[in-house]
Amino acid sequence: MEWRTVVVIVLIVSLCFFIVPIKVDFNKTVKDAELFANYIARYNKSYKNDSAKYVERFERFQKSLRHIEKLNSLRSSQESAYYGLTEFSDLSDDEFMEQALIPDLPLRGQKHTTASYYHQHSTDSVNRMKRMIPITDIPSKFDWRDKGVVGSVMNQENCGACWAFSTVGVVESMYAIKNGTLHSFSVQEMIDCMPGNFGCQGGDICSLLSWLLASKTRIISETDYPLTLQTDTYLHQFPNYVGINKKGEPEGFRLDATLSNVLALANTNRVCFSFVDAETELLTLLVTHGPVAAAVNAISWQNYLGGIIQYNCDGSFNSLNHAVQIVGYDTEARIPHYIIKNSWGPSFGNKGYIFIAVGKNLCGKTNERAGM
């Protein structure tokens, strides 16, 4: 008897023993089990030889399948977001939040709203916005990737340091815009050295950028301070650490200079902004200054494959749980949208990117911005 058939029988018998009060569709269960077997092989899941875990994950996998079917049934056009199996499809909502997101990000972000480096933009503050960022005619589509100033998509894996990945990615772009060369800066240095954060257990973009600006901390290359995806503390004793390259020579880039000279906001010490109800200003900022880091709500992205997200993505401040980079937009498209660089690896979404519709603050993308 084929092993997949045996697995299906075991699963159905297990459901009987657990006395699950549902009507079992045998044909659908068989199909789900076959999909699950292929899924395990594709993502090399560690529980493939653990029967108890296998059954548990299969149940969560089935819930994802039904949710995927529901989301895809709501698509309004070929350009709309579409969903399918991802490496996260065998996780519950709580597990996905714990593994890939930052559950307490709203609490971390709330403290910034009264800080000197935070600024609230809205439709009532256009005049102040004009003094800081000239409102000019902007193109209907713009993508910083076309300029060669956006680094490759990285994978945070089980390290909850999206805040560091998104911020360092923005700094890389800003440095490239000013100097014409794209360097890979050290995300791990930020994970290890940022005071008050918890490394792979979470942080936030406003804290990191304000610290970099205030402390004049230097950031060194990825080559000389490689990514480990673990929270280390051995550099905390060196608050003025500059960085030593392989030749034993000090090196590093002064982030205060990069931020002030490139971002053209040097006359303010503000690095964290809100653009709720002011997306025109955000689009202008993207064109005139460069990519920005953003706090978003990514709980609905668990099974995202591609297309433009238009629905099912709460944008309230209290729902923020992830940090990404906005690297461009396209208002010529049938569904005008932002181009979002994520940190879940190039195999997630559209080669590591996600598209979110312009307007309505979908996924909270205008709630918090840093990196300008």
XYZ file of N, CA and C in Angstrom, residues 78-263:
558
model
N -7.908 40.219 -11.785
C -6.687 39.431 -11.945
C -5.509 40.075 -11.230
N -5.595 41.385 -10.985
C -4.505 42.085 -10.298
C -4.596 41.969 -8.781
N -5.732 41.517 -8.276
C -5.936 41.421 -6.827
C -5.003 40.390 -6.204
N -4.758 40.529 -4.926
C -3.898 39.596 -4.200
C -4.443 38.178 -4.319
N -3.538 37.237 -4.470
C -3.934 35.830 -4.480
C -3.106 35.074 -3.450
N -3.650 33.981 -2.969
C -3.086 33.300 -1.817
C -2.898 31.814 -2.101
N -1.944 31.223 -1.401
C -1.649 29.807 -1.560
C -0.721 29.348 -0.458
N -0.094 28.219 -0.651
C 0.740 27.633 0.396
C 2.094 28.333 0.491
N 2.473 28.676 1.710
C 3.776 29.253 2.003
C 4.416 28.454 3.136
N 5.619 28.799 3.502
C 6.288 28.098 4.597
C 5.561 28.274 5.926
N 4.643 29.258 6.001
C 3.909 29.537 7.240
C 2.532 28.875 7.281
N 2.169 28.114 6.265
C 0.796 27.615 6.146
C 0.442 26.523 7.141
N 1.408 25.980 7.852
C 1.116 24.961 8.872
C 1.129 25.550 10.274
N 1.073 26.891 10.365
C 1.081 27.559 11.660
C -0.306 28.104 11.993
N -0.624 28.149 13.273
C -1.831 28.841 13.710
C -1.560 30.343 13.645
N -2.596 31.158 13.794
C -2.410 32.607 13.792
C -1.448 33.040 14.888
N -1.603 32.452 16.073
C -0.741 32.820 17.198
C 0.705 32.420 16.936
N 0.900 31.254 16.352
C 2.260 30.802 16.052
C 2.903 31.680 14.990
N 2.122 32.062 13.987
C 2.637 32.939 12.941
C 3.032 34.288 13.533
N 2.195 34.812 14.399
C 2.500 36.086 15.067
C 3.784 35.973 15.870
N 3.940 34.877 16.593
C 5.117 34.687 17.446
C 6.379 34.471 16.623
N 6.275 33.751 15.521
C 7.462 33.388 14.749
C 7.922 34.485 13.800
N 6.990 35.173 13.160
C 7.367 36.093 12.087
C 7.108 37.561 12.395
N 6.305 37.846 13.442
C 5.883 39.222 13.690
C 6.279 39.673 15.094
N 5.889 40.889 15.445
C 6.197 41.456 16.763
C 4.874 41.821 17.437
N 4.366 40.961 18.335
C 3.033 41.172 18.915
C 2.874 42.492 19.657
N 3.924 42.982 20.322
C 3.784 44.178 21.158
C 4.262 45.451 20.468
N 4.323 45.449 19.128
C 4.817 46.621 18.420
C 4.013 47.893 18.697
N 2.672 47.829 18.830
C 1.932 49.054 19.161
C 2.394 49.694 20.465
N 2.695 48.879 21.474
C 3.175 49.427 22.738
C 4.531 50.087 22.563
N 5.389 49.463 21.755
C 6.694 50.062 21.499
C 6.542 51.375 20.732
N 5.615 51.369 19.777
C 5.452 52.547 18.940
C 4.773 53.710 19.635
N 3.918 53.419 20.597
C 3.182 54.472 21.279
C 4.095 55.477 21.958
N 5.224 55.010 22.472
C 6.126 55.899 23.213
C 6.755 56.958 22.317
N 6.749 56.726 20.995
C 7.394 57.674 20.096
C 6.524 58.870 19.756
N 5.215 58.754 19.962
C 4.313 59.798 19.490
C 4.511 61.130 20.200
N 5.157 61.129 21.353
C 5.428 62.381 22.067
C 6.908 62.750 22.030
N 7.701 61.996 21.272
C 9.143 62.262 21.206
C 9.449 63.371 20.203
N 10.600 64.016 20.365
C 10.984 65.136 19.506
C 11.240 64.700 18.068
N 11.583 63.429 17.880
C 11.911 62.968 16.546
C 10.685 62.452 15.781
N 9.491 62.594 16.376
C 8.254 62.098 15.741
C 7.449 63.280 15.203
N 6.819 63.087 14.042
C 5.997 64.145 13.475
C 4.755 63.537 12.849
N 3.600 64.143 13.132
C 2.332 63.678 12.599
C 1.963 64.507 11.382
N 1.853 63.847 10.222
C 1.398 64.527 9.016
C -0.057 64.176 8.780
N -0.810 65.135 8.332
C -2.200 64.888 7.983
C -2.618 65.916 6.948
N -3.836 65.847 6.496
C -4.313 66.817 5.518
C -4.348 68.227 6.089
N -4.304 68.352 7.406
C -4.322 69.679 8.038
C -2.921 70.248 8.220
N -1.889 69.488 7.828
C -0.529 69.968 8.061
C 0.258 70.105 6.763
N -0.440 70.374 5.663
C 0.222 70.455 4.367
C 1.236 71.588 4.333
N 0.920 72.729 4.932
C 1.851 73.859 4.903
C 3.163 73.530 5.596
N 3.060 72.851 6.739
C 4.291 72.430 7.426
C 5.053 71.426 6.580
N 4.320 70.562 5.899
C 4.943 69.563 5.044
C 5.704 70.234 3.908
N 5.132 71.286 3.334
C 5.775 71.976 2.229
C 7.099 72.593 2.647
N 7.175 73.062 3.884
C 8.428 73.648 4.352
C 9.509 72.596 4.479
N 9.124 71.359 4.787
C 10.101 70.299 4.992
C 10.408 69.550 3.702
N 9.369 69.282 2.902
C 9.517 68.508 1.675
C 8.769 69.229 0.564
N 9.456 69.768 -0.427
C 8.781 70.493 -1.497
C 7.771 69.596 -2.215
N 6.518 70.045 -2.293
C 5.496 69.293 -2.996
C 5.599 69.632 -4.483
N 6.064 68.722 -5.269
C 6.254 68.951 -6.697
C 5.485 67.894 -7.478
N 5.413 68.105 -8.775
C 4.799 67.090 -9.620
C 5.656 65.837 -9.574
N 5.037 64.719 -9.332
C 5.779 63.464 -9.252
C 5.289 62.528 -10.341
N 6.129 61.583 -10.763
C 5.705 60.646 -11.815
C 4.592 59.738 -11.321
N 3.857 59.174 -12.263
C 2.745 58.295 -11.902
C 3.229 56.934 -11.416
N 4.476 56.604 -11.686
C 5.070 55.372 -11.160
C 6.546 55.620 -10.887
N 7.043 54.986 -9.851
C 8.444 55.185 -9.468
C 8.907 53.982 -8.665
N 10.101 53.512 -8.966
C 10.634 52.318 -8.303
C 12.137 52.500 -8.102
N 12.566 52.581 -6.846
C 13.983 52.785 -6.549
C 14.833 51.590 -6.951
N 14.237 50.442 -7.168
C 15.004 49.289 -7.646
C 15.579 49.561 -9.034
N 14.867 50.360 -9.819
C 15.337 50.696 -11.162
C 16.596 51.554 -11.122
N 16.848 52.202 -9.988
C 18.017 53.066 -9.840
C 19.222 52.313 -9.281
N 19.023 51.035 -8.958
C 20.122 50.237 -8.430
C 20.526 50.581 -7.011
N 19.581 51.096 -6.212
C 19.928 51.513 -4.852
C 19.180 50.710 -3.784
N 18.581 49.602 -4.169
C 17.863 48.752 -3.208
C 18.581 47.407 -3.127
N 18.958 47.011 -1.912
C 19.678 45.758 -1.707
C 18.800 44.541 -1.922
N 19.415 43.381 -1.859
C 18.694 42.129 -2.064
C 17.772 41.827 -0.888
N 16.753 41.032 -1.146
C 15.810 40.626 -0.103
C 16.501 39.648 0.835
N 16.389 39.897 2.122
C 16.997 39.019 3.122
C 15.919 38.216 3.842
N 16.349 37.235 4.624
C 15.414 36.373 5.334
C 15.708 36.403 6.826
N 14.770 36.915 7.606
C 14.958 37.005 9.047
C 14.731 35.669 9.740
N 14.152 34.706 9.034
C 13.852 33.379 9.580
C 13.100 33.508 10.901
N 13.572 32.873 11.970
C 12.856 32.930 13.245
C 13.331 34.060 14.141
N 14.143 34.957 13.611
C 14.648 36.100 14.376
C 13.722 37.288 14.154
N 13.093 37.766 15.208
C 12.135 38.866 15.091
C 12.799 40.222 14.997
N 13.679 40.379 14.011
C 14.431 41.623 13.851
C 14.063 42.346 12.568
N 12.784 42.275 12.186
C 12.342 43.005 10.995
C 12.655 44.486 11.125
N 12.608 45.003 12.353
C 12.914 46.409 12.610
C 14.331 46.769 12.177
N 15.276 45.849 12.367
C 16.665 46.092 11.974
C 16.850 45.909 10.470
N 16.225 44.868 9.907
C 16.344 44.625 8.472
C 15.795 45.805 7.667
N 14.614 46.299 8.055
C 14.001 47.385 7.289
C 14.789 48.681 7.426
N 15.257 48.977 8.627
C 15.998 50.219 8.847
C 17.348 50.201 8.146
N 18.088 49.119 8.297
C 19.391 49.022 7.645
C 19.225 49.048 6.129
N 18.169 48.422 5.624
C 17.912 48.461 4.188
C 17.717 49.878 3.686
N 17.007 50.700 4.457
C 16.795 52.094 4.082
C 18.114 52.864 4.110
N 18.923 52.636 5.141
C 20.212 53.325 5.224
C 21.103 52.951 4.040
N 21.082 51.679 3.650
C 21.843 51.246 2.476
C 21.416 52.039 1.241
N 20.110 52.194 1.069
C 19.600 52.927 -0.084
C 19.992 54.393 -0.030
N 19.886 55.002 1.152
C 20.233 56.409 1.294
C 21.709 56.651 0.995
N 22.530 55.753 1.469
C 23.964 55.869 1.203
C 24.244 55.724 -0.291
N 23.550 54.799 -0.938
C 23.745 54.584 -2.376
C 23.261 55.778 -3.193
N 22.148 56.385 -2.773
C 21.635 57.556 -3.481
C 22.646 58.699 -3.428
N 23.275 58.861 -2.287
C 24.241 59.951 -2.123
C 25.577 59.654 -2.801
N 26.059 58.427 -2.664
C 27.421 58.109 -3.085
C 27.527 57.306 -4.377
N 26.397 56.808 -4.858
C 26.419 56.092 -6.117
C 26.825 54.634 -6.031
N 27.053 54.128 -4.816
C 27.463 52.738 -4.633
C 26.599 52.082 -3.564
N 26.072 50.910 -3.879
C 25.239 50.186 -2.924
C 26.096 49.252 -2.090
N 26.126 49.482 -0.779
C 26.866 48.634 0.157
C 25.884 47.822 0.988
N 26.300 46.649 1.405
C 25.515 45.842 2.347
C 26.009 46.144 3.755
N 25.161 46.779 4.559
C 25.519 47.123 5.924
C 25.085 46.003 6.881
N 25.618 46.042 8.079
C 25.408 44.961 9.041
C 24.096 45.096 9.805
N 23.167 44.187 9.547
C 21.942 44.100 10.335
C 22.255 43.539 11.721
N 23.193 42.591 11.771
C 23.522 41.949 13.039
C 24.081 42.942 14.051
N 24.816 43.937 13.579
C 25.342 44.959 14.486
C 24.206 45.686 15.191
N 23.128 45.956 14.455
C 21.986 46.632 15.056
C 21.274 45.707 16.049
N 21.151 44.437 15.701
C 20.519 43.465 16.594
C 21.286 43.377 17.908
N 22.607 43.391 17.821
C 23.444 43.224 19.007
C 23.570 44.497 19.836
N 23.623 45.644 19.190
C 24.082 46.857 19.862
C 23.007 47.877 20.210
N 21.829 47.760 19.646
C 20.796 48.754 19.903
C 20.335 48.714 21.357
N 20.571 49.781 22.132
C 20.174 49.792 23.551
C 18.656 49.742 23.708
N 18.209 49.002 24.702
C 16.793 48.969 25.031
C 15.945 48.047 24.190
N 16.499 47.485 23.123
C 15.745 46.540 22.323
C 16.039 45.114 22.782
N 15.390 44.165 22.181
C 15.509 42.779 22.598
C 15.982 41.881 21.462
N 16.777 42.466 20.556
C 17.382 41.677 19.499
C 16.361 40.947 18.669
N 16.480 39.626 18.621
C 15.561 38.802 17.841
C 14.187 38.696 18.489
N 14.030 39.228 19.683
C 12.728 39.224 20.339
C 11.963 40.514 20.072
N 12.508 41.381 19.230
C 11.740 42.564 18.833
C 12.451 43.872 19.074
N 12.000 44.892 18.390
C 12.513 46.246 18.481
C 11.592 47.116 17.650
N 12.015 48.340 17.345
C 11.191 49.161 16.462
C 12.058 50.158 15.717
N 11.580 50.569 14.557
C 12.364 51.386 13.643
C 12.611 52.788 14.175
N 11.652 53.367 14.873
C 11.841 54.722 15.396
C 12.966 54.769 16.421
N 12.973 53.809 17.324
C 14.023 53.760 18.339
C 15.397 53.619 17.702
N 15.490 52.725 16.724
C 16.780 52.472 16.098
C 17.298 53.698 15.366
N 16.476 54.326 14.552
C 16.942 55.483 13.795
C 17.256 56.673 14.685
N 16.446 56.906 15.695
C 16.722 58.029 16.592
C 18.011 57.798 17.367
N 18.272 56.539 17.753
C 19.530 56.217 18.444
C 20.725 56.405 17.515
N 20.612 55.936 16.277
C 21.708 56.086 15.330
C 22.032 57.559 15.093
N 21.003 58.371 14.992
C 21.214 59.788 14.744
C 21.811 60.484 15.957
N 21.282 60.168 17.138
C 21.736 60.848 18.357
C 23.119 60.391 18.798
N 23.413 59.108 18.654
C 24.676 58.570 19.161
C 25.806 58.653 18.147
N 25.473 59.006 16.889
C 26.470 59.057 15.823
C 27.185 57.707 15.671
N 26.423 56.661 15.904
C 26.975 55.310 15.789
C 27.365 55.016 14.349
N 28.480 54.359 14.182
C 28.904 53.926 12.858
C 28.352 52.526 12.592
N 28.044 52.285 11.357
C 27.578 50.959 10.985
C 28.573 50.376 9.989
N 28.936 49.135 10.196
C 29.971 48.537 9.359
C 29.357 47.566 8.356
N 30.200 47.018 7.528
C 29.714 46.194 6.429
C 29.209 44.839 6.916
N 28.328 44.261 6.130
C 27.825 42.921 6.400
C 28.958 41.907 6.389
N 29.944 42.125 5.529
C 31.079 41.199 5.426
C 31.865 41.141 6.727
N 32.082 42.295 7.333
C 32.884 42.345 8.554
C 32.081 42.085 9.821
N 30.769 42.117 9.729
C 29.925 41.810 10.892
C 28.735 41.015 10.362
N 28.947 39.742 10.032
C 27.931 38.948 9.326
C 26.717 38.605 10.180
N 25.664 38.245 9.482
C 24.397 37.915 10.107
C 24.453 36.541 10.764
N 24.023 36.461 12.032
C 23.934 35.182 12.734
C 22.490 34.831 13.082
N 21.605 35.846 13.055
C 20.195 35.661 13.408
C 20.032 35.171 14.836
N 20.936 35.603 15.689
C 20.853 35.337 17.120
C 21.107 36.638 17.865
N 20.577 36.715 19.075
C 20.782 37.905 19.884
C 22.054 37.757 20.699
N 23.083 38.481 20.326
C 24.350 38.458 21.047
C 24.520 39.757 21.827
N 25.355 39.733 22.837
C 25.531 40.921 23.680
C 26.985 41.306 23.875
N 27.895 40.648 23.200
C 29.307 40.867 23.519
C 29.807 42.241 23.115
N 29.060 42.984 22.307
C 29.528 44.314 21.925
C 28.897 45.425 22.764
N 27.992 45.075 23.641
C 27.361 46.108 24.450
C 28.369 46.851 25.330
N 29.485 46.224 25.629
C 30.484 46.876 26.472
C 31.300 47.900 25.693
N 31.057 47.997 24.379
C 31.798 48.955 23.562
C 30.827 49.954 22.934
N 30.330 50.925 23.695
C 29.318 51.838 23.169
C 29.817 52.714 22.039
N 31.123 52.909 21.936
C 31.668 53.733 20.861
C 32.333 52.896 19.786
N 31.940 51.642 19.698
C 32.525 50.724 18.734
C 32.443 51.277 17.318
N 33.550 51.261 16.625
C 33.620 51.756 15.261
C 33.593 50.606 14.274
N 34.246 49.526 14.599
C 34.301 48.390 13.689
C 35.720 48.157 13.219
N 36.135 46.924 13.257
C 37.487 46.556 12.826
C 37.368 45.600 11.652
N 38.009 45.950 10.558
C 37.927 45.075 9.403
C 38.912 43.926 9.522
N 38.997 43.105 8.491
C 39.820 41.905 8.554
C 41.325 42.224 8.619
N 41.692 43.438 8.249
C 43.095 43.857 8.322
C 43.434 44.497 9.670
N 42.454 44.526 10.559
C 42.685 45.120 11.861
C 42.566 46.623 11.867
N 41.955 47.183 10.815
C 41.836 48.623 10.695
C 40.410 49.056 11.037
N 40.251 50.189 11.743
C 38.904 50.670 12.053
C 38.199 51.155 10.787
N 36.924 50.891 10.712
C 36.152 51.381 9.575
C 34.708 51.533 9.989
N 33.883 52.002 9.077
C 32.467 52.196 9.359
C 31.986 53.481 8.725
N 30.668 53.640 8.637
C 30.084 54.808 8.012
C 29.336 55.597 9.071
N 29.558 56.906 9.092
C 28.882 57.737 10.076
C 27.424 57.904 9.656
N 26.520 57.330 10.429
C 25.122 57.384 10.048
C 24.537 58.774 10.208
N 25.074 59.566 11.131
C 24.545 60.913 11.275
C 24.781 61.708 9.995
N 25.938 61.537 9.394
C 26.228 62.225 8.140
C 25.344 61.700 7.018
N 25.182 60.391 6.965
C 24.349 59.808 5.925
C 22.914 60.328 6.034
N 22.371 60.304 7.222
C 20.996 60.725 7.409
C 20.810 62.205 7.112
N 21.682 63.056 7.658
C 21.475 64.491 7.513
C 21.748 64.970 6.099
N 22.783 64.472 5.469
C 23.149 64.951 4.141
C 22.277 64.376 3.039
N 21.836 63.146 3.209
C 21.080 62.494 2.147
C 19.597 62.783 2.242
N 19.076 62.795 3.438
C 17.628 62.863 3.593
C 17.062 64.264 3.484
